[in-house]
Short mmCIF file of C-alpha atoms and ligand atoms in Angstrom, two decimals:
data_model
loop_
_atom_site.label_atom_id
_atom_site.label_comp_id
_atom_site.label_asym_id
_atom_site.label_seq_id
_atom_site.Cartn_x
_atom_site.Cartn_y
_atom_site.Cartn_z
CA UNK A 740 -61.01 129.63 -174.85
CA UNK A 741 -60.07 132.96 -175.76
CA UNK A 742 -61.19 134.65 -172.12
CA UNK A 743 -59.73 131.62 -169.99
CA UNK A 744 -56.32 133.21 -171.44
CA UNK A 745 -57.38 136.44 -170.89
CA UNK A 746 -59.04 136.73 -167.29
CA UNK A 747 -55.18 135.48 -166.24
CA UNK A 748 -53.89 138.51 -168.42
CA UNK A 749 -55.73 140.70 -166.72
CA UNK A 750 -55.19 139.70 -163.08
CA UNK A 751 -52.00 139.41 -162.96
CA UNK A 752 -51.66 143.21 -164.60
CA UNK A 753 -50.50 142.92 -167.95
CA UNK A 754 -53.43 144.38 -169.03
CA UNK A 755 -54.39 147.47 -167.02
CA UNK A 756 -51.16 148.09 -165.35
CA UNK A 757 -48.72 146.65 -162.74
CA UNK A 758 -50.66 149.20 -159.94
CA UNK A 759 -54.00 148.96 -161.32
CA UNK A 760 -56.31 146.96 -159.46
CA UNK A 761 -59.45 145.17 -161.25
CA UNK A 762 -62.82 143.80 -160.55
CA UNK A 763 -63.90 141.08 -162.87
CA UNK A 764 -66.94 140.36 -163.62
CA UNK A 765 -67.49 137.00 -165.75
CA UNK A 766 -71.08 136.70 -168.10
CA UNK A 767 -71.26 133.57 -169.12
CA UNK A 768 -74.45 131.40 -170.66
CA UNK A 769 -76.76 129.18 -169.42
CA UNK A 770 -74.22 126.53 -170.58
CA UNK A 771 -70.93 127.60 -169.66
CA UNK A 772 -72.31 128.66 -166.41
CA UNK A 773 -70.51 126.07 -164.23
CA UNK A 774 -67.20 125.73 -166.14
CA UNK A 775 -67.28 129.82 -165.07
CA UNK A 776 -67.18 128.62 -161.80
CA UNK A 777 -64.23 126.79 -162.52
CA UNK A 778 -62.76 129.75 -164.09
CA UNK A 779 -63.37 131.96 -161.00
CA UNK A 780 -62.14 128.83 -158.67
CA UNK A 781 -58.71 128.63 -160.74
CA UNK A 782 -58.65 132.68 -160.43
CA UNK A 783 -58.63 132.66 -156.94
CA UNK A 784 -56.52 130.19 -156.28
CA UNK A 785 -53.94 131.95 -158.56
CA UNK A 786 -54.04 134.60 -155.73
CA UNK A 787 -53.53 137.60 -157.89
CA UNK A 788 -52.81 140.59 -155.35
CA UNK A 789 -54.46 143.33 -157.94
CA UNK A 790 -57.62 141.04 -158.33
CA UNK A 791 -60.00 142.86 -155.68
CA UNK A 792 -63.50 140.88 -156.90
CA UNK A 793 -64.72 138.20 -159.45
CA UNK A 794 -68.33 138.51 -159.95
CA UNK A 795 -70.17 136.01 -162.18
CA UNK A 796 -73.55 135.65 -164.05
CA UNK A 797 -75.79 135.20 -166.80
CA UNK A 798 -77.89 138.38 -166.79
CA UNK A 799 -76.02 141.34 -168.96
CA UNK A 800 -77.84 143.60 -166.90
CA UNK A 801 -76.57 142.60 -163.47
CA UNK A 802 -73.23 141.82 -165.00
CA UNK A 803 -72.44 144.79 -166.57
CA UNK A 804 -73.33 147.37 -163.88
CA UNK A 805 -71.16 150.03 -163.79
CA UNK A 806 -68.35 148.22 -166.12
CA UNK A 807 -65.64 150.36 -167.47
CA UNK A 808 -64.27 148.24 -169.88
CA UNK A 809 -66.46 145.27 -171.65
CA UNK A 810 -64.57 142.56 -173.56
CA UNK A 811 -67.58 141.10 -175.49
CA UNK A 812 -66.55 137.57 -176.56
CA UNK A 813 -68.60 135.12 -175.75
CA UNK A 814 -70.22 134.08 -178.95
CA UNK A 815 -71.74 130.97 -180.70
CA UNK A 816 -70.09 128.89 -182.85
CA UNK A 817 -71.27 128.10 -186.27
CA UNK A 818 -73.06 124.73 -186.75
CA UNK A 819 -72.78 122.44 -189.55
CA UNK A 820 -75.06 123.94 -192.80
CA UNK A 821 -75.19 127.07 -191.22
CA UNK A 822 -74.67 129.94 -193.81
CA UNK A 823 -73.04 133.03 -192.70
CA UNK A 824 -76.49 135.04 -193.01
CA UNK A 825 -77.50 132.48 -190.01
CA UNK A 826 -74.67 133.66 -187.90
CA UNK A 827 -75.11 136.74 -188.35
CA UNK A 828 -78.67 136.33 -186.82
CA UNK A 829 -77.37 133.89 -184.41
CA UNK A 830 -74.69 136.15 -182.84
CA UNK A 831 -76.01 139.42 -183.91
CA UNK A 832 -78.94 138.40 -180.98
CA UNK A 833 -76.46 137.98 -178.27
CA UNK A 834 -75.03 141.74 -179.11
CA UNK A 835 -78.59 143.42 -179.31
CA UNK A 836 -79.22 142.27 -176.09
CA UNK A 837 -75.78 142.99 -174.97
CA UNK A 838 -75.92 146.58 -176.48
CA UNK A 839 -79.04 147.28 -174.45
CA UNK A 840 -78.06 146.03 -171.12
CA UNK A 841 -75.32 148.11 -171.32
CA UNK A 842 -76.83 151.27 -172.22
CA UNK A 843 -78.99 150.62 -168.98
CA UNK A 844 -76.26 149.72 -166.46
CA UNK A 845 -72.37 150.46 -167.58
CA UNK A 846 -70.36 153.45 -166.60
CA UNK A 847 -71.73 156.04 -168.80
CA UNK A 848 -67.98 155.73 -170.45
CA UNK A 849 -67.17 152.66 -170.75
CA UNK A 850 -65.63 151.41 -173.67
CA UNK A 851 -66.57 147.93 -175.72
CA UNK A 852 -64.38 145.62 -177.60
CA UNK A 853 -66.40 142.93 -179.86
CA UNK A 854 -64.38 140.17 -180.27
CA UNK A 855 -66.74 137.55 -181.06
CA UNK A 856 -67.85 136.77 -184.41
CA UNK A 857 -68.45 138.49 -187.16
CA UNK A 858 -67.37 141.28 -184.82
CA UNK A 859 -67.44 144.10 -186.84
CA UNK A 860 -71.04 144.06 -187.75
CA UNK A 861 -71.83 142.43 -183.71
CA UNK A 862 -70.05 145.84 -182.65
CA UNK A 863 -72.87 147.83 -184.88
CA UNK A 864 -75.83 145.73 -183.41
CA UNK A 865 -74.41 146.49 -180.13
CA UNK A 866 -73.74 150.52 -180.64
CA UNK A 867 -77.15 150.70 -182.29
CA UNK A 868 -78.95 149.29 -179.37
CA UNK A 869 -77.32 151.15 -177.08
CA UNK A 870 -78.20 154.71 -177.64
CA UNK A 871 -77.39 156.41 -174.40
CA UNK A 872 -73.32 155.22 -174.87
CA UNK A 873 -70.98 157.20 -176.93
CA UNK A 874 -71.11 155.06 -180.80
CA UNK A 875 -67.44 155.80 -180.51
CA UNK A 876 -66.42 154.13 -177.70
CA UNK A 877 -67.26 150.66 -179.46
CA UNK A 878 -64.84 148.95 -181.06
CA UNK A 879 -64.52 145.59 -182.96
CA UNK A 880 -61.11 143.37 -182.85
CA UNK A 881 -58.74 143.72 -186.08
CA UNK A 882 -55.68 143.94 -183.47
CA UNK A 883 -55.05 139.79 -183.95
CA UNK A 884 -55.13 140.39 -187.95
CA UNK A 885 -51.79 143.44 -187.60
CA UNK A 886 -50.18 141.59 -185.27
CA UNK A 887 -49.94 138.58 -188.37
CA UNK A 888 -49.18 141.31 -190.83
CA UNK A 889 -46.14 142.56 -188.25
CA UNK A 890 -44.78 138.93 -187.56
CA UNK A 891 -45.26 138.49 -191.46
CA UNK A 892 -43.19 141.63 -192.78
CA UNK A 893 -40.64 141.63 -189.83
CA UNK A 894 -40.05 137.51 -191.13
CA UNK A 895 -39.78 138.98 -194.59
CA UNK A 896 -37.61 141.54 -193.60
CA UNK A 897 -35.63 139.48 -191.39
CA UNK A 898 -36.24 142.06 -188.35
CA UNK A 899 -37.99 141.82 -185.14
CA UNK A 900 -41.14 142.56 -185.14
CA UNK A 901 -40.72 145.90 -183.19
CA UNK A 902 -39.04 147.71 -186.56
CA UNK A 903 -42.43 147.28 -188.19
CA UNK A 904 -44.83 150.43 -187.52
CA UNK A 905 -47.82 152.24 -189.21
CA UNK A 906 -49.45 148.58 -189.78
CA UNK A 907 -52.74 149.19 -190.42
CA UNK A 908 -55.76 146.71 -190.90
CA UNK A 909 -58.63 148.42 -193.11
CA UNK A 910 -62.22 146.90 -193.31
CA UNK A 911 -63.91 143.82 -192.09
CA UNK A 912 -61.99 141.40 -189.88
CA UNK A 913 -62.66 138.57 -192.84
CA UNK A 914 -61.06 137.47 -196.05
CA UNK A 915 -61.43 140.98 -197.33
CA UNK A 916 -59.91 142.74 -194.77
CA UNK A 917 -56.81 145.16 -196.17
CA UNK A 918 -53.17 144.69 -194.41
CA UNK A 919 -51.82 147.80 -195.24
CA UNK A 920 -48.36 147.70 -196.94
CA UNK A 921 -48.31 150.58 -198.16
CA UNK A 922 -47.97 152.80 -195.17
CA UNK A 923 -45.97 149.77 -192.72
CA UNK A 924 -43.13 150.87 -192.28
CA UNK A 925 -39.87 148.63 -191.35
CA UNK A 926 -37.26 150.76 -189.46
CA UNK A 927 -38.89 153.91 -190.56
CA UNK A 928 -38.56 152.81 -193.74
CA UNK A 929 -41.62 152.06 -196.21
CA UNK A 930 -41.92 148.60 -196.02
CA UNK A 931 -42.71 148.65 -200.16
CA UNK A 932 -39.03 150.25 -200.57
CA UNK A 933 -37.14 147.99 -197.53
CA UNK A 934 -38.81 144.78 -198.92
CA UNK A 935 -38.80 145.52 -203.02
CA UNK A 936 -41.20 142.69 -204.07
CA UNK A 937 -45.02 144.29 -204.78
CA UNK A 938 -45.90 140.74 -206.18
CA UNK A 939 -44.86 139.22 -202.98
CA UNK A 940 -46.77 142.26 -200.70
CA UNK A 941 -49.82 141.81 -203.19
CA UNK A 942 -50.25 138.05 -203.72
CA UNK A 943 -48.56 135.97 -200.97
CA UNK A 944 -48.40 139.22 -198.02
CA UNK A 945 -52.64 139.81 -198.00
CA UNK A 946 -53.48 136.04 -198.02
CA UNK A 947 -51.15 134.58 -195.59
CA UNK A 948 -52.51 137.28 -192.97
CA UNK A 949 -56.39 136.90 -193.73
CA UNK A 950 -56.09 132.99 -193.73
CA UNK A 951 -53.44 132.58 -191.03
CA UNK A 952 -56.31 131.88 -188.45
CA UNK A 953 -57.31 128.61 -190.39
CA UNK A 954 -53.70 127.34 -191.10
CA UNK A 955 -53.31 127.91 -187.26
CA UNK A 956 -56.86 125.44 -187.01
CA UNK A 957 -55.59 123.15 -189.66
CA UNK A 958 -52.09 122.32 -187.31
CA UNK A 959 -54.21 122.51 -184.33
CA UNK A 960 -57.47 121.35 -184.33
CA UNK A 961 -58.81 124.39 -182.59
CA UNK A 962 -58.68 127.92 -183.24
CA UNK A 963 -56.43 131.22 -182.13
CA UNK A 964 -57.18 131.55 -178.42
CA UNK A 965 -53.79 132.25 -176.67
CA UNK A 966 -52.61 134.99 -179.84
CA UNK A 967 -56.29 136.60 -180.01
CA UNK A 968 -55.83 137.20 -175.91
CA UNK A 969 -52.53 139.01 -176.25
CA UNK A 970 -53.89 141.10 -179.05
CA UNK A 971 -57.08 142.09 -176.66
CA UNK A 972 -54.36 143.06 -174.40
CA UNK A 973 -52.18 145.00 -177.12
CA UNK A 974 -55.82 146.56 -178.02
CA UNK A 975 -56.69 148.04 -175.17
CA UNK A 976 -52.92 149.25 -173.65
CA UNK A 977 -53.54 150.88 -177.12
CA UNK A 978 -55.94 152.97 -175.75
CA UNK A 979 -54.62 153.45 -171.98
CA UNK A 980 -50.90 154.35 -173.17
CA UNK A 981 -50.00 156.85 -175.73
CA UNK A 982 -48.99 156.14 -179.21
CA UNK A 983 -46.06 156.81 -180.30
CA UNK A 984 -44.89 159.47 -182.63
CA UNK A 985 -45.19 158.40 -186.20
CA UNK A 986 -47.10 155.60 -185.22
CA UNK A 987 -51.16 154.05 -185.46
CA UNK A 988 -52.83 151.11 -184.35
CA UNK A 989 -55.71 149.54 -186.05
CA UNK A 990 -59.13 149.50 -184.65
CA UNK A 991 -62.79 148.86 -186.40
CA UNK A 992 -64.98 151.47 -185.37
CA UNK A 993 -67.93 153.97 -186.26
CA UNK A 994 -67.14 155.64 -189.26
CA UNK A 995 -69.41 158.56 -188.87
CA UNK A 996 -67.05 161.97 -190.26
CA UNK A 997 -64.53 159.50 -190.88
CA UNK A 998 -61.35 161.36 -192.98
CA UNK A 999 -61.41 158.59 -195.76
CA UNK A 1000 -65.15 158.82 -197.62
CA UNK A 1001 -65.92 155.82 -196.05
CA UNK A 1002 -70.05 154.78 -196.24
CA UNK A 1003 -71.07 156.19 -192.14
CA UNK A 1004 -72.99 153.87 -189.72
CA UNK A 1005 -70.74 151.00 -190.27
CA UNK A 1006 -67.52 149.85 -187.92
CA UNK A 1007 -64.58 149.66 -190.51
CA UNK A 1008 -61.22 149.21 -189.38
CA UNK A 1009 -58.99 152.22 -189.23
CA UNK A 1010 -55.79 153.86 -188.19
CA UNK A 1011 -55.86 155.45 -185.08
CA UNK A 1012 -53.90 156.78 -182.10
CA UNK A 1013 -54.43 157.79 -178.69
CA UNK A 1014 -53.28 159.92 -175.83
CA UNK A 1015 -53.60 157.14 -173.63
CA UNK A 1016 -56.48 158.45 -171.99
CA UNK A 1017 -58.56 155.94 -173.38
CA UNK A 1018 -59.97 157.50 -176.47
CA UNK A 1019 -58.78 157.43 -179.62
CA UNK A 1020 -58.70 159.42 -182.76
CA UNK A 1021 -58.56 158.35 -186.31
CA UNK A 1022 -55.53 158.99 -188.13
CA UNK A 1023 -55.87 161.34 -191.59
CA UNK A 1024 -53.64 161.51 -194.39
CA UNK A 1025 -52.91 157.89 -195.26
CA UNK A 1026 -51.48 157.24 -198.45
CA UNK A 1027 -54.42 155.30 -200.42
CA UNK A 1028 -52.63 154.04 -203.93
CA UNK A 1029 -55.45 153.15 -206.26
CA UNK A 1030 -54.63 148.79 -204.98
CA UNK A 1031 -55.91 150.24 -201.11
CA UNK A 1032 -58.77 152.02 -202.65
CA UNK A 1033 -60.04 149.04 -204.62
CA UNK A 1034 -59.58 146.97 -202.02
CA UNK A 1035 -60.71 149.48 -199.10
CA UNK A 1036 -64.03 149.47 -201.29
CA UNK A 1037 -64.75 145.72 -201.34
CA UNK A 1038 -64.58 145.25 -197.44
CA UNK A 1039 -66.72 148.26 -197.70
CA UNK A 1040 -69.67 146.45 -199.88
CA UNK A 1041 -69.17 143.81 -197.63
CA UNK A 1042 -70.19 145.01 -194.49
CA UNK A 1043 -72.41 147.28 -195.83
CA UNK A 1044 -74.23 143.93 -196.81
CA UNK A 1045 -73.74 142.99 -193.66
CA UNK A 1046 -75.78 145.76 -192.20
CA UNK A 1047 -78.51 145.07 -194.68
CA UNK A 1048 -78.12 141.53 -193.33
CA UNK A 1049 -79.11 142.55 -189.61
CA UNK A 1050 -81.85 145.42 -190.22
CA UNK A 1051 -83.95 143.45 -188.20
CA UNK A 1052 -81.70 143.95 -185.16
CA UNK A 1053 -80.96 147.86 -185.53
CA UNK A 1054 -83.75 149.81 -184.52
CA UNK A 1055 -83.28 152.64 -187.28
CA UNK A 1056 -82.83 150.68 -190.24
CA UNK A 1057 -84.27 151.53 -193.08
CA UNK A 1058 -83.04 148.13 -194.62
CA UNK A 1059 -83.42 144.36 -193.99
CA UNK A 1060 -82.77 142.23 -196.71
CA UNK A 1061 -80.04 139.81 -196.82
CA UNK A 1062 -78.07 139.43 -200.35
CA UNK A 1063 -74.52 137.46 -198.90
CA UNK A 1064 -74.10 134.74 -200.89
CA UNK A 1065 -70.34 134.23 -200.69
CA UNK A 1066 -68.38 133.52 -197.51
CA UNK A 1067 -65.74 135.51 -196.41
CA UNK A 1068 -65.51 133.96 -192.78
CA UNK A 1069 -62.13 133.59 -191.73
CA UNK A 1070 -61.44 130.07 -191.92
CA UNK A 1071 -62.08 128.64 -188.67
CA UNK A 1072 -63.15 132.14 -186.37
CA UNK A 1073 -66.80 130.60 -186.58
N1 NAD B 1224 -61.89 139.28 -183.85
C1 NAD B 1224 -60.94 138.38 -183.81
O1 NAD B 1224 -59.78 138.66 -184.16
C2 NAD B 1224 -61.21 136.98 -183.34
C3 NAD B 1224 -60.16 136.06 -183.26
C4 NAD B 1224 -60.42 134.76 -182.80
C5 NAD B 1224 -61.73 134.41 -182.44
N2 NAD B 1224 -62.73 135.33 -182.56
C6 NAD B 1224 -64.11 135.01 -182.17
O2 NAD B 1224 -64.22 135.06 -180.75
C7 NAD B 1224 -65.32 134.27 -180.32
C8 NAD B 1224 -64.93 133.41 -179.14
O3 NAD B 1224 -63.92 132.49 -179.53
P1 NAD B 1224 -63.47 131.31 -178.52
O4 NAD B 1224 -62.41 130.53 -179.21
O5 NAD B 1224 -63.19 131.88 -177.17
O6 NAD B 1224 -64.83 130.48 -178.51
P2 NAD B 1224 -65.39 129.47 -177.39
O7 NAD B 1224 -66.44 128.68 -178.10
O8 NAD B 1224 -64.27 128.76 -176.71
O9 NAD B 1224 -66.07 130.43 -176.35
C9 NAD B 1224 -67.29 131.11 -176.58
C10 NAD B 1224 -67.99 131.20 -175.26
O10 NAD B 1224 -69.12 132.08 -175.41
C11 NAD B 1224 -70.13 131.61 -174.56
N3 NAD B 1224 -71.43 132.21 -174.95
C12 NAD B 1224 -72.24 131.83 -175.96
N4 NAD B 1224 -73.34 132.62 -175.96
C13 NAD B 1224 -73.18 133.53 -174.98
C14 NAD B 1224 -73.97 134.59 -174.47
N5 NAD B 1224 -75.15 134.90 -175.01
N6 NAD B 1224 -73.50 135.31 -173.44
C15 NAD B 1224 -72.30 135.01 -172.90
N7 NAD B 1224 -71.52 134.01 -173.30
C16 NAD B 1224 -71.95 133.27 -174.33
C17 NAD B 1224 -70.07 130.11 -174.77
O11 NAD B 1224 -70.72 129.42 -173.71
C18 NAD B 1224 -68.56 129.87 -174.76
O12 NAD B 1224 -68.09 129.65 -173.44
C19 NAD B 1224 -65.75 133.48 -181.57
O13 NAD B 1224 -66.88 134.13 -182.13
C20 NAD B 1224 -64.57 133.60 -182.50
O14 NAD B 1224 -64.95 133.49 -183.85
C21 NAD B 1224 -62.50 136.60 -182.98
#
């Protein structure tokens, strides 16, 4: 769902530029193998002039030859009784194997996003197995989860949604991930001071973002497919376009020498900023009242569970043993 929106994005050069031509190559699964054919078959018919090649497969390691960019979304969806811990196998296999076909055939560069689910912990299977790749260079999507937390304040606010800035997403993209209110600003403004209601920022703000996905499923009947492209898209012209001054943009990645104490070896969601050169670099000096810091810490414990979780799929852990009991899925991502 999500890459049938996407592939289009990226064609037609919203993605990489208006002069920017692409080669796409589509890994699907045994399953969706044939409905990939359909993709590629409505791709070319759409006759994008910047779309030089569409390559498809099932084999990560002839798929992801020389890739500069890998959107890793394909992912399974959770069955009925499945616990989270299950899921975590589940999808954390699809990234192991991912992880290592790409430290055998991609650009020695390339940069991943993990979009499927739970994708902060996926993109640590996959850095972990790919040893060879710079651990930086993955990333894991919280770009849907501050786009809600703009459209939220800027409603609030009554602004568009281009007056809110410095929205940052901390932690795990689930229930206790951390939309940052205390450093948004709305017209260069704090958004605590331009808005003047903590109790609203505190009890009605954080919820409506983290559970926005399953209100979305509940109206629906399916999940965020067309919103989660566009943010892909905002993620990585993110990276290819220079931030602006005063601004960040929130990305879960590696926190090794992270500025904010963070636990290392896990991919947390931070504020960062780039010269548009494709890298990025995480952003020091946020304000973090004692309500971020408690808060920070909980997605924290979290995914460090999560690690413990999926020893079995890192090759240096020194850990596997699975204690999540309660589910923090966001309702409906799977
Ligand atoms: N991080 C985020 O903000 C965010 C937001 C929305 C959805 N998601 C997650 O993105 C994922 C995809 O969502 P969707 O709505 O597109 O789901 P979908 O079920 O429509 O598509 C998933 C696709 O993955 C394919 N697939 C399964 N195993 C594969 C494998 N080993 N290799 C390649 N492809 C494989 C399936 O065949 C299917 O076509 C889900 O895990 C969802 O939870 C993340």
């Amino acid at each position: 769902m999500i890459s049938n929106h996407l592939v289009f994005m990226i064609a037609s050069g919203d993605v990489f530029g208006k002069d920017q031509p692409v080669s796409l190559s589509l890994l699907g699964s045994e399953r969706s193998r044939t409905a990939l054919e359909g993709v590629a078959m409505e791709l070319e018919d759409s006759l994008c002039p910047l779309l030089r090649e569409v390559r498809l497969g099932i084999d990560p390691r002839k798929v992801f030859r020389d890739a500069d960019w890998a959107l890793l979304i394909g992912a399974k969806p959770r069955g009925p009784g499945m616990e989270r811990r299950d899921l975590l196998d589940l999808n954390g296999q699809i990234y192991k194997e991912q992880g290592q076909a790409l430290n055998e055939v991609a650009s020695r560069n390339c940069k991943m996003l993990v979009v499927g689910n739970p994708c902060n912990t996926n993109a640590l299977i996959g850095l972990e197995n790919a040893p060879d790749l710079p651990r930086r260079n993955w990333h894991a999507l919280t770009r849907l989860d501050e786009n809600r937390a703009k459209c939220q304040l800027a409603l609030k606010a009554g602004k568009f949604y281009t007056s809110v800035t410095n929205m940052c997403i901390w932690g795990n993209h689930s229930t206790t991930q951390v939309p940052d209110f205390v450093n948004a600003k709305i017209e260069g403004v704090p958004a605590r001071e331009y808005i003047h209601d903590d109790k609203w920022l505190k009890e009605e703000f954080t919820p409506t973002v983290a559970n926005r996905g399953g209100v979305l499923i509940k109206k629906w009947g399916r999940s965020s497919a067309a919103s989660t492209a566009v943010s892909i898209a905002d993620h990585i012209r993110s990276l290819t376009q220079p931030t602006k001054e005063g601004d960040c943009f929130s990305t879960a990645v590696i926190t090794d020498g992270n500025p904010y104490g963070l636990a290392e070896g896990l991919v947390y969601s931070m504020p960062a900023r780039s010269k548009g050169d494709g890298d990025y670099e995480i952003i020091p000096g946020f304000h973090m009242n004692d309500w971020l810091i408690e808060k920070c810490k909980a997605s924290e414990d979290e995914l460090l569970k999560e690690r413990d979780c999926v020893g079995h799929l890192l090759p240096n852990a020194t850990v596997a043993q699975c204690m999540i009991t309660e589910d923090t899925m966001l309702p409906g991502e799977n």
